[in-house]
Tab-separated table of C-alpha atoms in Angstrom:
chain	number	residue	atom	x	y	z
B	18	MET	CA	63.062	123.552	77.691
B	19	PRO	CA	60.841	123.165	74.541
B	20	SER	CA	60.256	119.551	73.565
B	21	SER	CA	61.744	117.933	70.457
B	22	ARG	CA	58.196	117.850	69.094
B	23	THR	CA	57.952	121.646	69.461
B	24	ARG	CA	61.317	122.158	67.772
B	25	ALA	CA	60.438	119.752	64.937
B	26	ALA	CA	57.071	121.481	64.415
B	27	ALA	CA	58.764	124.860	64.200
B	28	LEU	CA	61.244	123.548	61.641
B	29	ALA	CA	58.457	121.942	59.603
B	30	CYS	CA	56.594	125.258	59.650
B	31	ALA	CA	59.692	127.036	58.375
B	32	CYS	CA	60.092	124.492	55.565
B	33	ALA	CA	56.436	124.868	54.571
B	34	LEU	CA	56.812	128.640	54.369
B	35	ALA	CA	59.981	128.208	52.357
B	36	LEU	CA	58.206	125.985	49.858
B	37	SER	CA	55.529	128.616	49.359
B	38	ALA	CA	58.247	130.991	48.197
B	39	GLY	CA	59.443	128.508	45.586
B	40	ALA	CA	56.701	129.501	43.160
B	41	ALA	CA	58.952	132.291	41.902
B	42	ALA	CA	61.923	129.989	41.181
B	43	PRO	CA	63.781	130.951	37.976
B	44	PRO	CA	64.061	128.497	35.039
B	45	GLY	CA	66.744	125.856	35.457
B	46	LYS	CA	66.513	125.730	39.261
B	47	THR	CA	63.327	123.841	40.003
B	48	LEU	CA	63.032	122.429	43.486
B	49	SER	CA	62.265	118.707	43.309
B	50	VAL	CA	59.935	116.971	45.733
B	51	ALA	CA	62.776	114.740	46.917
B	52	ASP	CA	64.932	117.755	47.754
B	53	ALA	CA	62.012	119.631	49.330
B	54	VAL	CA	61.373	116.869	51.874
B	55	ASP	CA	65.081	116.386	52.609
B	56	ARG	CA	65.471	118.351	55.843
B	57	SER	CA	69.229	118.725	55.311
B	58	PHE	CA	69.118	119.856	51.649
B	59	PHE	CA	69.306	123.551	52.480
B	60	GLY	CA	71.740	123.056	55.330
B	61	GLU	CA	72.629	121.153	58.445
B	62	ASP	CA	69.683	119.485	60.149
B	63	LEU	CA	69.282	121.393	63.410
B	64	PRO	CA	69.447	119.263	66.560
B	65	GLU	CA	66.157	118.322	68.179
B	66	THR	CA	67.762	117.622	71.566
B	67	LEU	CA	69.749	120.344	73.326
B	68	ALA	CA	71.029	120.220	76.908
B	69	TRP	CA	72.724	122.985	78.880
B	70	LEU	CA	75.466	122.310	81.420
B	71	PRO	CA	74.292	123.484	84.860
B	72	ASP	CA	76.785	126.376	84.977
B	73	GLY	CA	75.712	127.590	81.534
B	74	SER	CA	79.263	127.368	80.147
B	75	ALA	CA	78.293	125.101	77.234
B	76	PHE	CA	75.415	123.293	75.621
B	77	LEU	CA	75.345	119.758	74.256
B	78	TYR	CA	73.631	118.547	71.105
B	79	HIS	CA	73.432	115.476	68.904
B	80	ARG	CA	75.243	115.703	65.589
B	81	PRO	CA	73.887	113.107	63.141
B	82	SER	CA	76.161	111.135	60.862
B	83	ALA	CA	77.019	112.536	57.462
B	84	GLU	CA	79.379	111.637	54.650
B	85	GLY	CA	82.803	111.171	56.194
B	86	ARG	CA	81.592	112.161	59.677
B	87	PRO	CA	80.251	109.812	62.362
B	88	ALA	CA	77.388	110.663	64.681
B	89	ALA	CA	78.372	112.184	68.010
B	90	ILE	CA	77.213	114.177	70.994
B	91	VAL	CA	79.021	117.500	70.872
B	92	ALA	CA	79.635	120.241	73.437
B	93	CYS	CA	79.658	123.862	72.287
B	94	GLY	CA	81.144	126.480	74.628
B	95	THR	CA	79.508	129.866	75.079
B	96	ASP	CA	82.831	131.744	75.076
B	97	GLU	CA	84.174	131.211	71.548
B	98	LEU	CA	81.593	128.682	70.329
B	99	SER	CA	84.372	126.090	70.436
B	100	ARG	CA	83.181	122.544	69.815
B	101	SER	CA	84.408	119.232	71.181
B	102	VAL	CA	83.109	115.688	70.889
B	103	VAL	CA	81.793	114.400	74.208
B	104	LEU	CA	80.676	110.963	73.047
B	105	ALA	CA	81.434	109.472	69.631
B	106	GLU	CA	79.339	106.777	68.006
B	107	ALA	CA	82.229	104.307	68.090
B	108	GLN	CA	82.686	104.806	71.852
B	109	LEU	CA	78.973	104.250	72.395
B	110	MET	CA	78.930	101.040	70.371
B	111	GLU	CA	81.963	99.752	72.278
B	112	ALA	CA	80.230	100.435	75.606
B	113	LEU	CA	77.123	98.588	74.422
B	114	ALA	CA	79.241	95.619	73.337
B	115	LEU	CA	80.945	95.510	76.730
B	116	GLY	CA	77.508	95.458	78.345
B	117	GLU	CA	76.474	92.648	75.986
B	118	VAL	CA	73.681	94.769	74.540
B	119	SER	CA	72.988	94.508	70.815
B	120	GLU	CA	70.150	97.033	70.528
B	121	THR	CA	70.459	100.192	68.445
B	122	PRO	CA	71.270	103.350	70.437
B	123	ASP	CA	69.119	106.444	70.026
B	124	MET	CA	71.711	109.198	70.370
B	125	ASP	CA	69.330	112.081	69.681
B	126	ARG	CA	67.361	111.153	72.833
B	127	PHE	CA	70.281	111.596	75.210
B	128	THR	CA	69.744	113.157	78.632
B	129	LEU	CA	72.173	114.892	80.956
B	130	SER	CA	72.337	114.246	84.700
B	131	PRO	CA	71.552	117.169	87.050
B	132	SER	CA	75.241	117.910	87.750
B	133	GLY	CA	76.122	117.554	84.078
B	134	ARG	CA	78.609	114.761	84.765
B	135	PHE	CA	76.756	111.805	83.260
B	136	LEU	CA	75.211	111.285	79.843
B	137	LEU	CA	72.478	108.719	79.319
B	138	VAL	CA	71.770	107.331	75.844
B	139	PRO	CA	68.780	104.967	75.457
B	140	ALA	CA	69.115	101.813	73.374
B	141	GLY	CA	65.848	99.890	73.184
B	142	SER	CA	65.294	98.278	76.569
B	143	ALA	CA	68.750	99.356	77.732
B	144	ALA	CA	70.677	102.593	78.274
B	145	VAL	CA	74.363	103.557	78.230
B	146	LEU	CA	75.788	105.756	80.980
B	147	TRP	CA	78.812	107.873	80.048
B	148	ASP	CA	81.014	109.729	82.541
B	149	ARG	CA	81.974	113.080	80.993
B	150	VAL	CA	84.648	113.768	83.621
B	151	ALA	CA	86.428	110.420	83.215
B	152	ASN	CA	85.592	110.254	79.488
B	153	ALA	CA	84.676	106.611	79.985
B	154	PRO	CA	81.569	104.416	80.166
B	155	ALA	CA	79.897	104.372	83.588
B	156	GLY	CA	77.854	101.247	82.934
B	157	VAL	CA	74.978	99.867	80.909
B	158	LEU	CA	71.480	99.528	82.361
B	159	SER	CA	69.612	96.628	80.785
B	160	GLY	CA	66.268	94.869	81.059
B	161	LEU	CA	64.349	98.143	81.487
B	162	GLY	CA	61.318	97.233	79.379
B	163	GLU	CA	60.070	98.668	76.113
B	164	SER	CA	61.669	102.072	75.303
B	165	PRO	CA	61.485	103.426	78.869
B	166	ASP	CA	61.462	107.167	79.550
B	167	LEU	CA	64.192	107.466	82.182
B	168	ALA	CA	64.280	110.410	84.603
B	169	TRP	CA	67.302	111.256	86.769
B	170	SER	CA	66.930	111.648	90.518
B	171	PRO	CA	68.150	115.061	91.766
B	172	ASP	CA	71.226	113.449	93.367
B	173	GLU	CA	71.764	111.403	90.157
B	174	THR	CA	72.233	108.120	92.047
B	175	ARG	CA	69.035	106.629	90.588
B	176	LEU	CA	66.722	106.839	87.615
B	177	ALA	CA	62.964	106.329	87.546
B	178	TYR	CA	60.933	104.908	84.669
B	179	ALA	CA	57.512	103.435	83.973
B	180	THR	CA	57.006	100.263	81.978
B	181	GLY	CA	54.463	97.457	81.804
B	182	GLY	CA	52.064	99.346	84.053
B	183	ASP	CA	54.579	99.612	86.924
B	184	LEU	CA	56.845	102.390	88.209
B	185	TRP	CA	60.480	101.451	88.814
B	186	VAL	CA	63.694	102.939	90.214
B	187	VAL	CA	67.102	101.694	89.042
B	188	SER	CA	70.475	102.346	90.694
B	189	ARG	CA	72.982	104.160	88.472
B	190	GLU	CA	75.957	102.319	89.980
B	191	SER	CA	74.691	98.768	90.482
B	192	GLY	CA	71.846	98.569	87.976
B	193	ASP	CA	69.624	97.031	90.656
B	194	LYS	CA	65.925	97.667	89.981
B	195	ARG	CA	63.152	98.227	92.488
B	196	ARG	CA	59.431	98.404	91.759
B	197	VAL	CA	57.900	101.270	93.745
B	198	ALA	CA	54.340	101.177	92.365
B	199	GLN	CA	52.536	98.183	90.865
B	200	GLY	CA	49.680	98.278	88.396
B	201	GLU	CA	47.373	95.630	86.992
B	202	PRO	CA	47.631	96.131	83.225
B	203	PRO	CA	45.807	96.740	81.040
B	204	LEU	CA	43.217	98.228	83.416
B	205	VAL	CA	45.507	99.810	86.016
B	206	THR	CA	48.843	101.483	85.239
B	207	CYS	CA	51.218	103.629	87.309
B	208	GLY	CA	53.345	106.457	85.950
B	209	GLU	CA	52.392	105.927	82.295
B	210	ALA	CA	50.029	108.479	80.751
B	211	ASP	CA	47.084	106.773	79.058
B	212	TRP	CA	45.812	107.727	75.594
B	213	LEU	CA	43.288	110.281	76.866
B	214	TYR	CA	45.808	112.213	78.979
B	215	GLY	CA	48.528	112.041	76.348
B	216	GLU	CA	46.326	113.089	73.442
B	217	GLU	CA	43.903	115.545	75.038
B	218	LEU	CA	45.974	116.972	77.913
B	219	ASP	CA	49.428	116.751	76.274
B	220	LEU	CA	50.861	114.814	79.206
B	221	ASP	CA	53.985	112.913	78.160
B	222	ARG	CA	55.227	111.819	81.595
B	223	ALA	CA	53.120	110.817	84.578
B	224	PHE	CA	55.701	110.638	87.380
B	225	TRP	CA	57.844	113.283	89.098
B	226	TRP	CA	60.843	113.205	91.453
B	227	SER	CA	60.628	115.364	94.553
B	228	PRO	CA	63.350	118.074	94.622
B	229	ASP	CA	65.099	116.328	97.524
B	230	GLY	CA	65.023	112.986	95.679
B	231	LYS	CA	63.364	111.174	98.585
B	232	ALA	CA	59.941	110.629	97.007
B	233	LEU	CA	58.180	110.022	93.707
B	234	ALA	CA	54.771	111.350	92.780
B	235	TYR	CA	52.847	109.587	90.025
B	236	PHE	CA	49.435	109.274	88.413
B	237	ARG	CA	47.648	105.957	88.819
B	238	PHE	CA	45.207	105.288	85.960
B	239	ASP	CA	42.247	102.957	86.458
B	240	GLU	CA	40.418	102.276	83.175
B	241	THR	CA	37.750	100.038	84.704
B	242	GLY	CA	34.471	100.688	82.889
B	243	VAL	CA	36.065	102.892	80.210
B	244	PRO	CA	34.841	101.856	76.722
B	245	THR	CA	37.330	100.679	74.116
B	246	TYR	CA	37.623	101.519	70.438
B	247	PRO	CA	39.232	99.242	67.816
B	248	LEU	CA	42.356	100.780	66.265
B	249	LEU	CA	44.504	99.279	63.520
B	250	ASP	CA	48.193	99.203	64.466
B	251	GLN	CA	49.902	99.732	61.109
B	252	ALA	CA	53.386	100.076	62.595
B	253	GLU	CA	53.770	96.288	62.736
B	254	LEU	CA	54.812	94.096	59.827
B	255	ASP	CA	51.479	92.286	60.165
B	256	PRO	CA	48.952	94.965	61.221
B	257	GLU	CA	46.380	93.938	63.783
B	258	VAL	CA	43.397	95.497	65.497
B	259	LYS	CA	44.039	96.544	69.092
B	260	PRO	CA	41.464	97.854	71.585
B	261	GLN	CA	42.143	101.387	72.796
B	262	PHE	CA	40.530	102.852	75.924
B	263	TYR	CA	38.551	105.697	74.363
B	264	PRO	CA	35.830	107.497	76.348
B	265	LYS	CA	33.420	109.395	74.127
B	266	PRO	CA	31.290	112.320	75.403
B	267	GLY	CA	29.062	111.134	78.232
B	268	GLU	CA	30.946	107.876	78.728
B	269	LYS	CA	33.107	106.996	81.700
B	270	ASN	CA	36.525	108.577	82.033
B	271	PRO	CA	39.479	106.792	83.650
B	272	ARG	CA	39.716	107.265	87.406
B	273	VAL	CA	43.059	108.908	88.118
B	274	THR	CA	44.729	109.402	91.488
B	275	LEU	CA	47.846	111.396	92.350
B	276	GLU	CA	49.937	109.284	94.705
B	277	VAL	CA	53.230	109.944	96.479
B	278	VAL	CA	55.569	107.154	97.558
B	279	ARG	CA	58.484	107.705	99.936
B	280	LEU	CA	61.527	105.712	98.822
B	281	GLU	CA	62.849	105.343	102.357
B	282	PRO	CA	62.055	103.207	104.197
B	283	ALA	CA	61.563	100.563	101.525
B	284	GLY	CA	58.016	99.264	101.335
B	285	ALA	CA	56.386	102.423	102.685
B	286	GLY	CA	52.867	102.774	101.310
B	287	ALA	CA	51.792	105.476	98.897
B	288	VAL	CA	49.854	108.550	100.045
B	289	VAL	CA	46.869	109.564	97.904
B	290	ALA	CA	47.149	113.304	97.361
B	291	ALA	CA	44.240	113.818	94.930
B	292	GLU	CA	41.539	112.078	92.916
B	293	SER	CA	40.168	113.068	89.521
B	294	GLY	CA	36.538	112.184	90.209
B	295	GLU	CA	34.556	112.701	86.984
B	296	GLY	CA	37.095	115.278	85.790
B	297	TYR	CA	40.803	115.253	85.071
B	298	LEU	CA	44.017	115.539	87.063
B	299	ALA	CA	45.820	117.635	84.479
B	300	ARG	CA	49.213	118.348	86.064
B	301	ALA	CA	51.267	117.867	89.249
B	302	THR	CA	54.164	120.051	90.443
B	303	TRP	CA	56.414	119.710	93.475
B	304	LEU	CA	57.183	122.738	95.606
B	305	PRO	CA	60.935	123.403	96.137
B	306	SER	CA	60.729	122.306	99.787
B	307	SER	CA	59.509	118.795	98.829
B	308	ARG	CA	56.996	119.094	101.669
B	309	ALA	CA	54.033	119.833	99.407
B	310	ILE	CA	52.819	119.178	95.887
B	311	ALA	CA	50.394	121.209	93.778
B	312	TYR	CA	47.953	119.650	91.327
B	313	GLN	CA	45.551	120.978	88.707
B	314	LEU	CA	42.018	119.600	88.769
B	315	LEU	CA	39.918	120.174	85.647
B	316	ASP	CA	36.168	119.492	85.673
B	317	ARG	CA	34.563	117.235	83.033
B	318	ARG	CA	33.037	120.168	81.091
B	319	GLN	CA	36.458	121.863	81.142
B	320	VAL	CA	35.090	125.206	82.317
B	321	LYS	CA	36.799	125.244	85.744
B	322	LEU	CA	40.442	124.602	86.584
B	323	SER	CA	41.521	124.496	90.240
B	324	LEU	CA	45.110	124.697	91.443
B	325	VAL	CA	45.305	122.940	94.820
B	326	LEU	CA	48.178	122.574	97.279
B	327	PHE	CA	48.570	119.286	99.180
B	328	ASP	CA	50.732	119.278	102.328
B	329	LEU	CA	52.340	115.857	102.751
B	330	GLY	CA	52.905	116.328	106.466
B	331	SER	CA	49.438	117.413	107.579
B	332	GLY	CA	47.399	116.035	104.667
B	333	GLU	CA	45.785	119.472	104.266
B	334	ARG	CA	44.480	120.560	100.862
B	335	ARG	CA	44.296	124.271	100.105
B	336	LEU	CA	42.913	126.027	97.025
B	337	LEU	CA	45.498	128.406	95.556
B	338	LEU	CA	43.475	129.751	92.617
B	339	GLU	CA	40.728	128.961	90.123
B	340	GLU	CA	40.323	129.603	86.414
B	341	THR	CA	36.746	129.700	85.129
B	342	SER	CA	35.067	130.341	81.779
B	343	PRO	CA	31.507	129.965	80.478
B	344	THR	CA	32.909	128.158	77.416
B	345	TRP	CA	36.346	126.576	77.871
B	346	VAL	CA	39.443	126.657	80.078
B	347	ASN	CA	42.755	125.663	78.525
B	348	VAL	CA	45.378	123.810	80.529
B	349	LEU	CA	48.456	125.974	79.951
B	350	ASP	CA	51.627	125.616	82.049
B	351	GLU	CA	52.600	124.161	85.355
B	352	PRO	CA	53.080	126.781	88.083
B	353	ARG	CA	56.717	127.919	88.405
B	354	PHE	CA	57.319	128.089	92.159
B	355	PHE	CA	59.912	130.455	93.583
B	356	GLY	CA	62.718	129.037	95.705
B	357	ARG	CA	63.350	132.000	98.006
B	358	ARG	CA	60.025	133.801	98.168
B	359	PRO	CA	56.555	132.293	98.834
B	360	GLY	CA	54.788	132.368	95.508
B	361	PHE	CA	54.817	131.279	91.890
B	362	LEU	CA	54.468	132.362	88.264
B	363	TRP	CA	51.320	131.368	86.427
B	364	ARG	CA	50.055	131.764	82.863
B	365	SER	CA	46.342	132.530	82.567
B	366	GLU	CA	43.742	133.561	79.969
B	367	ARG	CA	41.488	135.258	82.528
B	368	ASP	CA	41.521	138.628	80.686
B	369	GLY	CA	40.916	137.062	77.260
B	370	PHE	CA	44.584	136.665	76.321
B	371	ALA	CA	47.216	134.331	77.759
B	372	HIS	CA	49.417	136.442	80.056
B	373	LEU	CA	51.854	135.984	82.921
B	374	TYR	CA	50.867	136.522	86.556
B	375	ALA	CA	52.734	136.534	89.868
B	376	CYS	CA	50.770	134.671	92.537
B	377	SER	CA	51.148	134.202	96.279
B	378	LEU	CA	50.464	131.111	98.376
B	379	ASP	CA	47.918	132.857	100.584
B	380	GLY	CA	45.193	132.950	97.926
B	381	SER	CA	45.346	136.706	97.343
B	382	ALA	CA	44.631	138.154	93.894
B	383	PRO	CA	47.351	137.459	91.286
B	384	VAL	CA	49.427	140.393	89.981
B	385	GLN	CA	49.356	140.656	86.189
B	386	LEU	CA	52.871	141.033	84.737
B	387	THR	CA	52.048	141.225	80.999
B	388	SER	CA	48.966	142.643	79.313
B	389	GLY	CA	47.528	143.736	76.009
B	390	PRO	CA	45.993	142.188	72.863
B	391	TRP	CA	48.696	139.571	72.397
B	392	VAL	CA	49.512	136.120	73.712
B	393	VAL	CA	52.259	134.828	75.972
B	394	ASP	CA	52.835	131.416	74.392
B	395	GLU	CA	55.247	130.013	76.935
B	396	LEU	CA	57.028	130.726	80.193
B	397	LEU	CA	60.626	129.967	79.246
B	398	GLU	CA	62.576	130.674	82.425
B	399	GLY	CA	62.294	132.355	85.797
B	400	ASP	CA	65.264	134.304	87.195
B	401	GLU	CA	64.217	134.885	90.787
B	402	LYS	CA	67.595	136.300	91.822
B	403	GLY	CA	67.652	138.813	88.974
B	404	GLY	CA	63.951	139.617	89.364
B	405	PHE	CA	62.923	138.608	85.852
B	406	ALA	CA	60.914	136.053	83.929
B	407	TYR	CA	61.481	135.196	80.279
B	408	VAL	CA	58.556	134.420	78.010
B	409	ALA	CA	57.760	133.797	74.352
B	410	GLY	CA	54.891	135.639	72.689
B	411	ASN	CA	53.521	137.501	69.685
B	412	ARG	CA	53.247	141.139	70.791
B	413	GLU	CA	54.546	142.510	67.466
B	414	SER	CA	52.654	140.252	65.058
B	415	PRO	CA	50.343	137.224	65.242
B	416	ILE	CA	52.528	135.428	62.668
B	417	GLU	CA	55.775	135.997	64.582
B	418	LYS	CA	57.115	134.693	67.863
B	419	HIS	CA	59.633	136.589	70.007
B	420	VAL	CA	61.403	136.316	73.357
B	421	TYR	CA	60.725	138.901	76.081
B	422	ARG	CA	62.156	139.782	79.486
B	423	VAL	CA	59.438	140.488	82.047
B	424	ASP	CA	60.163	142.449	85.214
B	425	LEU	CA	58.631	140.684	88.241
B	426	LYS	CA	57.624	144.137	89.532
B	427	GLY	CA	55.288	144.545	86.568
B	428	ARG	CA	57.188	146.913	84.280
B	429	ALA	CA	56.687	146.601	80.509
B	430	ALA	CA	58.099	143.506	78.815
B	431	VAL	CA	61.339	144.051	76.853
B	432	ARG	CA	61.801	142.250	73.545
B	433	LEU	CA	65.118	140.368	73.312
B	434	THR	CA	64.949	138.935	69.771
B	435	GLU	CA	65.503	141.670	67.224
B	436	GLN	CA	65.105	140.039	63.803
B	437	ALA	CA	61.611	139.537	62.408
B	438	GLY	CA	60.397	135.950	62.228
B	439	TRP	CA	59.783	132.968	64.460
B	440	HIS	CA	62.025	132.361	67.478
B	441	GLU	CA	62.196	129.249	69.678
B	442	ALA	CA	64.366	129.813	72.766
B	443	GLU	CA	66.051	127.592	75.331
B	444	PHE	CA	67.614	129.456	78.255
B	445	SER	CA	70.725	128.433	80.122
B	446	PRO	CA	70.241	127.557	83.819
B	447	THR	CA	71.863	130.869	84.768
B	448	SER	CA	69.712	132.849	82.276
B	449	ALA	CA	72.913	134.497	81.003
B	450	HIS	CA	72.412	133.059	77.488
B	451	PHE	CA	69.700	131.507	75.408
B	452	LEU	CA	69.699	129.431	72.245
B	453	ASP	CA	67.533	131.035	69.579
B	454	THR	CA	66.256	128.871	66.724
B	455	ARG	CA	65.346	131.534	64.194
B	456	SER	CA	63.352	131.138	60.968
B	457	ARG	CA	61.126	133.101	58.605
B	458	ALA	CA	59.456	132.683	55.207
B	459	GLY	CA	62.037	131.644	52.613
B	460	THR	CA	64.804	131.140	55.191
B	461	PRO	CA	65.645	127.768	56.753
B	462	ALA	CA	66.006	127.716	60.518
B	463	THR	CA	69.331	128.682	62.071
B	464	LEU	CA	70.550	128.346	65.637
B	465	HIS	CA	72.026	131.383	67.397
B	466	LEU	CA	73.559	131.924	70.827
B	467	VAL	CA	72.284	135.139	72.413
B	468	GLU	CA	73.730	136.939	75.439
B	469	THR	CA	70.653	137.860	77.449
B	470	ALA	CA	71.899	141.143	78.930
B	471	SER	CA	73.474	142.644	75.790
B	472	ARG	CA	71.269	140.796	73.239
B	473	ARG	CA	74.424	140.095	71.237
B	474	SER	CA	73.767	137.196	68.871
B	475	ARG	CA	76.288	134.766	67.413
B	476	THR	CA	75.613	132.016	64.896
B	477	GLY	CA	75.686	128.586	66.470
B	478	LEU	CA	74.554	126.323	63.619
B	479	GLU	CA	73.729	127.767	60.230
B	480	PRO	CA	72.727	125.872	57.080
B	481	PRO	CA	75.699	125.752	54.669
B	482	GLY	CA	73.603	124.377	51.791
B	483	PRO	CA	72.878	125.680	48.284
B	484	GLN	CA	72.317	129.398	47.811
B	485	LEU	CA	68.626	130.112	48.383
B	486	ALA	CA	68.605	132.735	45.643
B	487	GLU	CA	69.309	130.014	43.072
B	488	TYR	CA	65.843	128.639	43.810
B	489	GLY	CA	64.034	131.963	43.943
B	490	PHE	CA	63.875	132.180	47.723
B	491	SER	CA	64.283	135.482	49.515
B	492	ALA	CA	64.557	136.366	53.200
């Protein structure tokens, strides 16, 4: 699923293009600066957080408050696009009061449990749990630290989060917390991406549940010897200078290790699966069996990227593939491992353009699934049962983005988005539908529900604002 940052960037791009069209506005309808920067002026502000139910029957989104309408989390069914409120703002505030929590909830950062039964809404150092089946609060987790990023366990009995340099697990039912990895801040932290990895490698989370929920993998960052740089924190009422670990070219990088801790029995030590050395541990991905984990090791010059498999049982490390370049290797996606067949999908720039490849676990040559002078921007979904992968790319135009269905046997990619413009897609777990956020120059973004097989598109959320023609805009 694309991040809220990706969705916000796409919407900002659409607004910027729309403003460029305003030069032709007729007299009497001049677009003011205040209206131009109001994201809801030309219509409903599209949700930045979307979550599909596991069976693909509906998707959930946050509806912000408006005049005469409270904020809520809403479910929209794929059959008739019928909408129903799942969690209203008043219900959320009542649950927080019962839990004796006075912090402000952040409804647009809600997450859905793997089965789709529970909603989690963060509120500062706390979080509200809501049972969708019972339509009642399921508890309030408190004392979690500063704005923790909570991740559900696959069996949804626990949640993991990193705060204060440590990695924790909290019980959904009891709220009991257990520290599973301890750091020594500020030099050593566990599960929290440092500035270098967040900024340069786009890593926003540094811990991962195993598919069976019995283990956690995490990055351990050791900044010993890494130089600091003074940065002014202007977010505070009284700004102050804070030292930031900031390695410049030739200076020492943080030492990062990939570690795996088994949650049962309690107190079991962590296994070191990989070390960064002078380079970078860019990504880590569990295999579906939970018996092995793959990691990406990038050298310091960033001209060689190695994908390595670590077997937790034997401790064996095996090279799956390498990406090399005389100039630069980009870190693209994580490998998408198949559940039924031995292999994975991989995005690579080895032929000069980013394309999709099918790879095996035996180290044999990857099979190229897309090709040509265009770029596959993102692997959206893999439908192993149907024999397809779904990607986003720019085959038709470098200033457009479309969704394509790729046959895993290597047949030509089929374009699924018909209208010209920029499309951001989020597929349902069954791949039967996808949500298409569609925009183009002069047209604010709209959200459409598309049936994958037939390509039939229905409007999900469309701006009901002033007529664009009144301001000289045209589609």
